[in-house]
Amino acid sequence: MVQGRLPAHLGLACCLLLLGGSGGLGSRGTPRGAWEEEQGPVAERGLWGRARYEAVKKHLGAVSALSKQYWQYLACKVWQEGCKEEEEEESSPRPGWSLPLVGQDYLEILSAWYCSFGKCCETGDCRIVNNITGLEADLNGQLHGQHLAKEVVVQAMRGFLQSPQPQKPLVLSFHGWSGTGKNFVARMVASHLYRDGLKSECVRVFISLFHFPHDKYMDSYKAQLKKQISETVQLCKQSLFIFDEAEKLHFSLLDAIKPFMAHYDKGEGDYRRSIFLFLSNLGGNTINEVALDFWRAGRAREEISMDFLEQRLRLELQEPAENGYARSHLLEENLIDFLVPFLPLEYHHVKLCTRDAFLARGLPYTEAALDEVAKMMVFVPKEEKLFSAQGCKSVSQRINYFLP
């Protein structure tokens, strides 16, 4: 922080206190009561003068109430002081917020005035950062072998977040073998869209077999899931919901949350700013077959196009099998905006993952060490030994063999 500059919330609080703090000051530095007495003769000069005096008095009262409320909230959040008093007052009317038009107008004016001098949250909610430039840079530098996933995720996120009024929530479905980067990208999205990443109160992560393990409790799970989604969106309009192991979700759970992903109909809650990510191993074999066919034909994997692969992936997901995607008709009802394929990783991709693991732990490495870790992985098919069966999963644990 630049020396001499207050943070945005402190500067605004000070500004509010100066304008309408406890006791209040008049235009000449006198207490508000004395200022009102001085203005007595002016108020007697006619109806117009009296009305103007009452308007000024009302506005100063609103600012005073707002400043007290803002300072109490700030003290609770920053210094953990006065929180008990704030909780006790929640049930009683607050004078500052009983004048929504006057109070909010003053708060917006003062916020805009302060932000012209200092740094404020561009999104209007300091929990949300929406750093798409950083997301794109980190995906380019740390996600290996996934040219399609990089392109689709960045373009989908950028288009959605730049839209002033989206028609529906953004729904992305990640598909591919384990270890190809689906969880990695989901974590990266959370960390670049929200200040606190996965720990943000705007983000909810659900793991199928952990959160919804028993079929006999499915009705209870549905009610709880719908409640958590509704409460999260009420708390944070731009919310992120991540469903890991989505292929193991019971189809009735997917049916239960379809209304949250549908087009806005001006009925119940507004979920248009929400983002849903589904992470699934479904379609992994189809994706791998396409990648293998390209390799056998002597073509680079970067030549695989989204249109070519999505058609085959969509056909597999719609097959009448025991998977929630097919039975819940998410694709037929166009609730999923993008299918995001994650290609199988080759030997040189595993080496790049190993290098990143060494660097993340601040450890030196050699080409020989990278080769040794890569050789520990199992590669398939049996004849070609082209793709890592585990992707880059367990790479960070395997470098422990090379520690002194």
GROMACS .gro file of C-alpha atoms in nm:
model
  404
    1MET     CA    1   0.000   0.000   0.000
    2VAL     CA    2   0.132   0.346  -0.090
    3GLN     CA    3   0.242   0.539   0.217
    4GLY     CA    4  -0.008   0.802   0.318
    5ARG     CA    5  -0.303   0.645   0.132
    6LEU     CA    6  -0.585   0.483   0.323
    7PRO     CA    7  -0.747   0.164   0.197
    8ALA     CA    8  -1.077   0.224   0.017
    9HIS     CA    9  -1.298   0.108   0.303
   10LEU     CA   10  -1.106   0.312   0.564
   11GLY     CA   11  -1.100   0.625   0.352
   12LEU     CA   12  -1.471   0.606   0.285
   13ALA     CA   13  -1.544   0.543   0.652
   14CYS     CA   14  -1.341   0.847   0.752
   15CYS     CA   15  -1.519   1.054   0.488
   16LEU     CA   16  -1.857   0.944   0.620
   17LEU     CA   17  -1.761   1.015   0.978
   18LEU     CA   18  -1.640   1.363   0.894
   19LEU     CA   19  -1.965   1.440   0.714
   20GLY     CA   20  -2.210   1.292   0.959
   21GLY     CA   21  -2.036   1.133   1.256
   22SER     CA   22  -2.156   1.117   1.614
   23GLY     CA   23  -2.260   1.459   1.735
   24GLY     CA   24  -2.225   1.615   1.388
   25LEU     CA   25  -2.069   1.950   1.296
   26GLY     CA   26  -2.220   2.250   1.124
   27SER     CA   27  -2.071   2.454   0.844
   28ARG     CA   28  -1.862   2.654   1.092
   29GLY     CA   29  -1.741   2.364   1.303
   30THR     CA   30  -2.014   2.411   1.565
   31PRO     CA   31  -2.219   2.118   1.700
   32ARG     CA   32  -2.533   2.041   1.500
   33GLY     CA   33  -2.766   2.155   1.783
   34ALA     CA   34  -2.602   2.500   1.792
   35TRP     CA   35  -2.608   2.513   1.412
   36GLU     CA   36  -2.985   2.450   1.415
   37GLU     CA   37  -3.034   2.731   1.666
   38GLU     CA   38  -2.831   2.972   1.454
   39GLN     CA   39  -3.048   2.893   1.153
   40GLY     CA   40  -3.372   2.962   1.340
   41PRO     CA   41  -3.425   3.315   1.193
   42VAL     CA   42  -3.361   3.186   0.843
   43ALA     CA   43  -3.625   2.916   0.881
   44GLU     CA   44  -3.882   3.184   0.974
   45ARG     CA   45  -3.845   3.374   0.649
   46GLY     CA   46  -4.113   3.176   0.473
   47LEU     CA   47  -4.232   2.836   0.366
   48TRP     CA   48  -3.957   2.803   0.108
   49GLY     CA   49  -3.685   2.873   0.360
   50ARG     CA   50  -3.838   2.633   0.610
   51ALA     CA   51  -3.867   2.353   0.350
   52ARG     CA   52  -3.507   2.401   0.244
   53TYR     CA   53  -3.393   2.392   0.606
   54GLU     CA   54  -3.588   2.068   0.671
   55ALA     CA   55  -3.443   1.907   0.356
   56VAL     CA   56  -3.085   1.986   0.460
   57LYS     CA   57  -3.155   1.863   0.811
   58LYS     CA   58  -3.301   1.537   0.676
   59HIS     CA   59  -3.006   1.476   0.446
   60LEU     CA   60  -2.753   1.536   0.721
   61GLY     CA   61  -2.947   1.298   0.943
   62ALA     CA   62  -2.927   1.028   0.678
   63VAL     CA   63  -2.552   1.075   0.635
   64SER     CA   64  -2.501   1.066   1.011
   65ALA     CA   65  -2.693   0.739   1.042
   66LEU     CA   66  -2.505   0.590   0.748
   67SER     CA   67  -2.168   0.689   0.889
   68LYS     CA   68  -2.241   0.530   1.227
   69GLN     CA   69  -2.368   0.212   1.064
   70TYR     CA   70  -2.075   0.193   0.823
   71TRP     CA   71  -1.819   0.249   1.097
   72GLN     CA   72  -1.977  -0.018   1.320
   73TYR     CA   73  -1.975  -0.265   1.030
   74LEU     CA   74  -1.613  -0.176   0.946
   75ALA     CA   75  -1.497  -0.214   1.307
   76CYS     CA   76  -1.657  -0.556   1.324
   77LYS     CA   77  -1.507  -0.680   0.997
   78VAL     CA   78  -1.157  -0.533   1.033
   79TRP     CA   79  -1.089  -0.522   1.407
   80GLN     CA   80  -1.358  -0.766   1.534
   81GLU     CA   81  -1.493  -0.494   1.763
   82GLY     CA   82  -1.857  -0.415   1.819
   83CYS     CA   83  -1.978  -0.729   1.643
   84LYS     CA   84  -2.201  -0.824   1.936
   85GLU     CA   85  -2.376  -0.489   1.926
   86GLU     CA   86  -2.426  -0.523   1.550
   87GLU     CA   87  -2.588  -0.864   1.591
   88GLU     CA   88  -2.817  -0.736   1.866
   89GLU     CA   89  -2.935  -0.448   1.648
   90GLU     CA   90  -3.016  -0.664   1.345
   91SER     CA   91  -3.368  -0.728   1.469
   92SER     CA   92  -3.444  -0.358   1.523
   93PRO     CA   93  -3.490  -0.092   1.251
   94ARG     CA   94  -3.177   0.101   1.161
   95PRO     CA   95  -3.230   0.470   1.098
   96GLY     CA   96  -2.957   0.485   0.833
   97TRP     CA   97  -3.122   0.223   0.617
   98SER     CA   98  -3.478   0.345   0.675
   99LEU     CA   99  -3.408   0.616   0.416
  100PRO     CA  100  -3.302   0.397   0.121
  101LEU     CA  101  -3.320   0.662  -0.148
  102VAL     CA  102  -3.142   0.936   0.044
  103GLY     CA  103  -2.896   0.707   0.222
  104GLN     CA  104  -2.795   0.498  -0.076
  105ASP     CA  105  -2.757   0.803  -0.296
  106TYR     CA  106  -2.519   0.958  -0.046
  107LEU     CA  107  -2.322   0.635  -0.010
  108GLU     CA  108  -2.286   0.601  -0.388
  109ILE     CA  109  -2.182   0.965  -0.430
  110LEU     CA  110  -1.924   0.941  -0.153
  111SER     CA  111  -1.797   0.606  -0.281
  112ALA     CA  112  -1.752   0.748  -0.631
  113TRP     CA  113  -1.579   1.056  -0.489
  114TYR     CA  114  -1.334   0.850  -0.286
  115CYS     CA  115  -1.270   0.605  -0.569
  116SER     CA  116  -1.157   0.895  -0.786
  117PHE     CA  117  -0.859   0.930  -0.548
  118GLY     CA  118  -0.798   0.568  -0.445
  119LYS     CA  119  -0.820   0.214  -0.569
  120CYS     CA  120  -1.164   0.053  -0.540
  121CYS     CA  121  -1.310  -0.281  -0.645
  122GLU     CA  122  -1.387  -0.267  -1.016
  123THR     CA  123  -1.652  -0.539  -0.984
  124GLY     CA  124  -1.837  -0.356  -0.706
  125ASP     CA  125  -1.786  -0.660  -0.479
  126CYS     CA  126  -1.438  -0.697  -0.333
  127ARG     CA  127  -1.486  -1.073  -0.302
  128ILE     CA  128  -1.491  -1.092  -0.682
  129VAL     CA  129  -1.184  -1.011  -0.894
  130ASN     CA  130  -1.264  -1.164  -1.238
  131ASN     CA  131  -0.902  -1.162  -1.353
  132ILE     CA  132  -0.945  -1.323  -1.695
  133THR     CA  133  -0.608  -1.193  -1.816
  134GLY     CA  134  -0.436  -1.370  -1.526
  135LEU     CA  135  -0.641  -1.684  -1.587
  136GLU     CA  136  -0.537  -1.694  -1.951
  137ALA     CA  137  -0.170  -1.639  -1.865
  138ASP     CA  138  -0.164  -1.912  -1.599
  139LEU     CA  139  -0.346  -2.161  -1.821
  140ASN     CA  140  -0.093  -2.096  -2.097
  141GLY     CA  141   0.199  -2.143  -1.859
  142GLN     CA  142   0.080  -2.426  -1.635
  143LEU     CA  143  -0.178  -2.635  -1.822
  144HIS     CA  144   0.004  -2.871  -2.056
  145GLY     CA  145  -0.129  -3.051  -2.362
  146GLN     CA  146  -0.477  -2.898  -2.347
  147HIS     CA  147  -0.510  -2.647  -2.629
  148LEU     CA  148  -0.887  -2.702  -2.657
  149ALA     CA  149  -0.959  -2.662  -2.285
  150LYS     CA  150  -0.753  -2.341  -2.265
  151GLU     CA  151  -0.935  -2.185  -2.558
  152VAL     CA  152  -1.288  -2.283  -2.457
  153VAL     CA  153  -1.256  -2.194  -2.087
  154VAL     CA  154  -1.102  -1.851  -2.146
  155GLN     CA  155  -1.343  -1.753  -2.424
  156ALA     CA  156  -1.648  -1.879  -2.235
  157MET     CA  157  -1.552  -1.701  -1.913
  158ARG     CA  158  -1.459  -1.376  -2.086
  159GLY     CA  159  -1.778  -1.364  -2.293
  160PHE     CA  160  -1.998  -1.446  -1.996
  161LEU     CA  161  -1.840  -1.199  -1.753
  162GLN     CA  162  -1.839  -0.918  -2.009
  163SER     CA  163  -2.206  -0.965  -2.090
  164PRO     CA  164  -2.408  -0.691  -1.919
  165GLN     CA  165  -2.715  -0.914  -1.890
  166PRO     CA  166  -2.664  -1.286  -1.962
  167GLN     CA  167  -2.973  -1.487  -2.047
  168LYS     CA  168  -2.875  -1.785  -1.832
  169PRO     CA  169  -2.597  -1.908  -1.601
  170LEU     CA  170  -2.274  -2.030  -1.759
  171VAL     CA  171  -2.254  -2.411  -1.753
  172LEU     CA  172  -1.931  -2.589  -1.852
  173SER     CA  173  -1.881  -2.965  -1.848
  174PHE     CA  174  -1.520  -3.090  -1.830
  175HIS     CA  175  -1.452  -3.437  -1.973
  176GLY     CA  176  -1.144  -3.656  -1.986
  177TRP     CA  177  -0.936  -3.914  -1.808
  178SER     CA  178  -0.823  -3.867  -1.451
  179GLY     CA  179  -0.511  -3.653  -1.412
  180THR     CA  180  -0.555  -3.453  -1.733
  181GLY     CA  181  -0.622  -3.121  -1.555
  182LYS     CA  182  -0.996  -3.091  -1.489
  183ASN     CA  183  -0.963  -3.020  -1.115
  184PHE     CA  184  -0.657  -2.806  -1.179
  185VAL     CA  185  -0.850  -2.579  -1.417
  186ALA     CA  186  -1.150  -2.560  -1.182
  187ARG     CA  187  -0.923  -2.446  -0.897
  188MET     CA  188  -0.756  -2.195  -1.128
  189VAL     CA  189  -1.093  -2.052  -1.235
  190ALA     CA  190  -1.192  -2.008  -0.869
  191SER     CA  191  -0.862  -1.839  -0.779
  192HIS     CA  192  -0.882  -1.590  -1.067
  193LEU     CA  193  -1.250  -1.506  -1.029
  194TYR     CA  194  -1.258  -1.474  -0.649
  195ARG     CA  195  -1.022  -1.311  -0.404
  196ASP     CA  196  -1.025  -1.612  -0.168
  197GLY     CA  197  -1.035  -1.880  -0.439
  198LEU     CA  198  -1.201  -2.205  -0.332
  199LYS     CA  199  -1.232  -2.067   0.023
  200SER     CA  200  -1.457  -1.783  -0.095
  201GLU     CA  201  -1.811  -1.776   0.036
  202CYS     CA  202  -1.911  -1.735  -0.330
  203VAL     CA  203  -1.777  -2.082  -0.420
  204ARG     CA  204  -1.930  -2.421  -0.340
  205VAL     CA  205  -1.766  -2.756  -0.422
  206PHE     CA  206  -1.965  -3.080  -0.425
  207ILE     CA  207  -1.802  -3.423  -0.456
  208SER     CA  208  -2.055  -3.686  -0.561
  209LEU     CA  209  -1.966  -3.982  -0.342
  210PHE     CA  210  -1.870  -3.761  -0.049
  211HIS     CA  211  -2.173  -3.530  -0.035
  212PHE     CA  212  -2.436  -3.764  -0.185
  213PRO     CA  213  -2.325  -4.122  -0.103
  214HIS     CA  214  -2.658  -4.299  -0.037
  215ASP     CA  215  -2.945  -4.338  -0.283
  216LYS     CA  216  -3.199  -4.381  -0.004
  217TYR     CA  217  -3.136  -4.024   0.116
  218MET     CA  218  -3.168  -3.870  -0.230
  219ASP     CA  219  -3.478  -3.663  -0.144
  220SER     CA  220  -3.293  -3.509   0.148
  221TYR     CA  221  -2.985  -3.444  -0.068
  222LYS     CA  222  -3.199  -3.269  -0.330
  223ALA     CA  223  -3.356  -3.037  -0.074
  224GLN     CA  224  -3.019  -2.955   0.083
  225LEU     CA  225  -2.852  -2.894  -0.253
  226LYS     CA  226  -3.126  -2.661  -0.375
  227LYS     CA  227  -3.114  -2.472  -0.047
  228GLN     CA  228  -2.736  -2.430  -0.060
  229ILE     CA  229  -2.745  -2.302  -0.417
  230SER     CA  230  -3.023  -2.053  -0.336
  231GLU     CA  231  -2.851  -1.928  -0.021
  232THR     CA  232  -2.515  -1.892  -0.194
  233VAL     CA  233  -2.664  -1.685  -0.478
  234GLN     CA  234  -2.845  -1.464  -0.226
  235LEU     CA  235  -2.514  -1.410  -0.049
  236CYS     CA  236  -2.311  -1.364  -0.367
  237LYS     CA  237  -2.478  -1.289  -0.698
  238GLN     CA  238  -2.185  -1.421  -0.903
  239SER     CA  239  -2.148  -1.765  -0.748
  240LEU     CA  240  -1.941  -2.063  -0.865
  241PHE     CA  241  -2.063  -2.421  -0.818
  242ILE     CA  242  -1.823  -2.709  -0.886
  243PHE     CA  243  -1.948  -3.068  -0.911
  244ASP     CA  244  -1.662  -3.318  -0.903
  245GLU     CA  245  -1.711  -3.679  -1.017
  246ALA     CA  246  -2.022  -3.558  -1.196
  247GLU     CA  247  -2.068  -3.891  -1.374
  248LYS     CA  248  -2.158  -4.040  -1.034
  249LEU     CA  249  -2.430  -3.784  -0.960
  250HIS     CA  250  -2.773  -3.942  -0.936
  251PHE     CA  251  -2.987  -3.822  -1.227
  252SER     CA  252  -3.253  -3.694  -0.984
  253LEU     CA  253  -2.997  -3.452  -0.837
  254LEU     CA  254  -2.926  -3.314  -1.183
  255ASP     CA  255  -3.300  -3.285  -1.244
  256ALA     CA  256  -3.336  -3.095  -0.916
  257ILE     CA  257  -3.083  -2.828  -1.011
  258LYS     CA  258  -3.185  -2.786  -1.376
  259PRO     CA  259  -3.404  -2.482  -1.294
  260PHE     CA  260  -3.094  -2.304  -1.158
  261MET     CA  261  -2.916  -2.351  -1.491
  262ALA     CA  262  -3.208  -2.266  -1.721
  263HIS     CA  263  -3.288  -1.942  -1.901
  264TYR     CA  264  -3.421  -1.666  -1.677
  265ASP     CA  265  -3.801  -1.648  -1.685
  266LYS     CA  266  -3.853  -1.361  -1.435
  267GLY     CA  267  -4.014  -1.607  -1.197
  268GLU     CA  268  -3.821  -1.713  -0.890
  269GLY     CA  269  -3.462  -1.621  -0.805
  270ASP     CA  270  -3.224  -1.468  -1.057
  271TYR     CA  271  -2.931  -1.705  -1.112
  272ARG     CA  272  -2.807  -1.560  -1.441
  273ARG     CA  273  -2.470  -1.457  -1.294
  274SER     CA  274  -2.395  -1.803  -1.157
  275ILE     CA  275  -2.134  -2.039  -1.302
  276PHE     CA  276  -2.162  -2.419  -1.293
  277LEU     CA  277  -1.866  -2.651  -1.358
  278PHE     CA  278  -1.917  -3.027  -1.395
  279LEU     CA  279  -1.605  -3.245  -1.383
  280SER     CA  280  -1.644  -3.594  -1.526
  281ASN     CA  281  -1.446  -3.892  -1.657
  282LEU     CA  282  -1.728  -3.964  -1.902
  283GLY     CA  283  -1.620  -3.937  -2.263
  284GLY     CA  284  -1.256  -4.002  -2.179
  285ASN     CA  285  -1.232  -4.306  -2.405
  286THR     CA  286  -1.383  -4.121  -2.701
  287ILE     CA  287  -1.142  -3.831  -2.653
  288ASN     CA  288  -0.846  -4.069  -2.629
  289GLU     CA  289  -0.950  -4.257  -2.945
  290VAL     CA  290  -0.958  -3.934  -3.142
  291ALA     CA  291  -0.615  -3.832  -3.010
  292LEU     CA  292  -0.474  -4.178  -3.093
  293ASP     CA  293  -0.618  -4.169  -3.445
  294PHE     CA  294  -0.452  -3.833  -3.509
  295TRP     CA  295  -0.119  -3.968  -3.382
  296ARG     CA  296  -0.140  -4.277  -3.599
  297ALA     CA  297  -0.218  -4.058  -3.899
  298GLY     CA  298   0.095  -3.853  -3.831
  299ARG     CA  299  -0.104  -3.544  -3.742
  300ALA     CA  300  -0.029  -3.313  -3.448
  301ARG     CA  301  -0.274  -3.320  -3.160
  302GLU     CA  302  -0.306  -2.942  -3.192
  303GLU     CA  303  -0.489  -3.006  -3.520
  304ILE     CA  304  -0.782  -3.159  -3.329
  305SER     CA  305  -1.063  -2.906  -3.351
  306MET     CA  306  -1.343  -2.842  -3.107
  307ASP     CA  307  -1.612  -2.906  -3.368
  308PHE     CA  308  -1.463  -3.240  -3.468
  309LEU     CA  309  -1.429  -3.369  -3.112
  310GLU     CA  310  -1.747  -3.224  -2.961
  311GLN     CA  311  -1.973  -3.414  -3.201
  312ARG     CA  312  -1.828  -3.749  -3.096
  313LEU     CA  313  -1.825  -3.655  -2.729
  314ARG     CA  314  -2.188  -3.545  -2.737
  315LEU     CA  315  -2.294  -3.876  -2.895
  316GLU     CA  316  -2.130  -4.076  -2.616
  317LEU     CA  317  -2.284  -3.864  -2.341
  318GLN     CA  318  -2.631  -3.911  -2.489
  319GLU     CA  319  -2.609  -4.288  -2.511
  320PRO     CA  320  -2.880  -4.462  -2.304
  321ALA     CA  321  -2.646  -4.575  -2.030
  322GLU     CA  322  -2.650  -4.557  -1.652
  323ASN     CA  323  -2.521  -4.201  -1.629
  324GLY     CA  324  -2.692  -3.892  -1.500
  325TYR     CA  325  -2.615  -3.687  -1.809
  326ALA     CA  326  -2.816  -3.912  -2.039
  327ARG     CA  327  -3.108  -3.962  -1.802
  328SER     CA  328  -3.140  -3.597  -1.698
  329HIS     CA  329  -3.143  -3.467  -2.059
  330LEU     CA  330  -2.903  -3.183  -1.980
  331LEU     CA  331  -2.771  -3.185  -2.336
  332GLU     CA  332  -3.107  -3.221  -2.508
  333GLU     CA  333  -3.241  -2.924  -2.315
  334ASN     CA  334  -2.932  -2.717  -2.403
  335LEU     CA  335  -2.848  -2.646  -2.039
  336ILE     CA  336  -2.478  -2.723  -2.089
  337ASP     CA  337  -2.319  -2.437  -2.281
  338PHE     CA  338  -1.981  -2.596  -2.355
  339LEU     CA  339  -1.841  -2.948  -2.344
  340VAL     CA  340  -1.473  -2.905  -2.259
  341PRO     CA  341  -1.253  -3.201  -2.368
  342PHE     CA  342  -0.925  -3.277  -2.187
  343LEU     CA  343  -0.688  -3.474  -2.408
  344PRO     CA  344  -0.471  -3.760  -2.276
  345LEU     CA  345  -0.120  -3.654  -2.173
  346GLU     CA  346   0.194  -3.778  -2.345
  347TYR     CA  347   0.544  -3.838  -2.208
  348HIS     CA  348   0.672  -3.483  -2.265
  349HIS     CA  349   0.361  -3.339  -2.095
  350VAL     CA  350   0.434  -3.549  -1.785
  351LYS     CA  351   0.787  -3.410  -1.783
  352LEU     CA  352   0.647  -3.054  -1.788
  353CYS     CA  353   0.418  -3.137  -1.497
  354THR     CA  354   0.717  -3.279  -1.308
  355ARG     CA  355   0.919  -2.964  -1.374
  356ASP     CA  356   0.632  -2.753  -1.238
  357ALA     CA  357   0.614  -2.972  -0.926
  358PHE     CA  358   0.986  -2.920  -0.856
  359LEU     CA  359   0.953  -2.544  -0.909
  360ALA     CA  360   0.644  -2.520  -0.687
  361ARG     CA  361   0.845  -2.666  -0.400
  362GLY     CA  362   1.149  -2.452  -0.472
  363LEU     CA  363   1.362  -2.756  -0.556
  364PRO     CA  364   1.634  -2.782  -0.820
  365TYR     CA  365   1.588  -3.039  -1.095
  366THR     CA  366   1.771  -3.200  -1.382
  367GLU     CA  367   1.653  -3.345  -1.712
  368ALA     CA  368   1.752  -3.685  -1.579
  369ALA     CA  369   1.526  -3.640  -1.276
  370LEU     CA  370   1.234  -3.536  -1.498
  371ASP     CA  371   1.286  -3.844  -1.712
  372GLU     CA  372   1.302  -4.070  -1.407
  373VAL     CA  373   0.968  -3.944  -1.275
  374ALA     CA  374   0.802  -3.970  -1.616
  375LYS     CA  375   0.924  -4.329  -1.654
  376MET     CA  376   0.749  -4.422  -1.328
  377MET     CA  377   0.411  -4.362  -1.492
  378VAL     CA  378   0.213  -4.629  -1.678
  379PHE     CA  379   0.161  -4.555  -2.048
  380VAL     CA  380  -0.110  -4.693  -2.276
  381PRO     CA  381  -0.208  -4.847  -2.520
  382LYS     CA  382   0.005  -5.152  -2.462
  383GLU     CA  383   0.161  -5.135  -2.809
  384GLU     CA  384   0.221  -4.761  -2.853
  385LYS     CA  385   0.267  -4.665  -2.484
  386LEU     CA  386   0.168  -4.313  -2.583
  387PHE     CA  387  -0.061  -4.174  -2.310
  388SER     CA  388  -0.009  -4.161  -1.935
  389ALA     CA  389  -0.282  -4.368  -1.771
  390GLN     CA  390  -0.273  -4.141  -1.463
  391GLY     CA  391  -0.214  -3.818  -1.650
  392CYS     CA  392  -0.007  -3.598  -1.420
  393LYS     CA  393  -0.172  -3.727  -1.104
  394SER     CA  394   0.074  -3.836  -0.832
  395VAL     CA  395   0.366  -3.656  -1.001
  396SER     CA  396   0.413  -3.425  -0.700
  397GLN     CA  397   0.435  -3.727  -0.469
  398ARG     CA  398   0.683  -3.911  -0.692
  399ILE     CA  399   0.944  -3.636  -0.676
  400ASN     CA  400   0.986  -3.724  -0.307
  401TYR     CA  401   1.209  -4.010  -0.426
  402PHE     CA  402   1.464  -3.750  -0.539
  403LEU     CA  403   1.481  -3.552  -0.217
  404PRO     CA  404   1.802  -3.584  -0.010
   0.00000   0.00000   0.00000
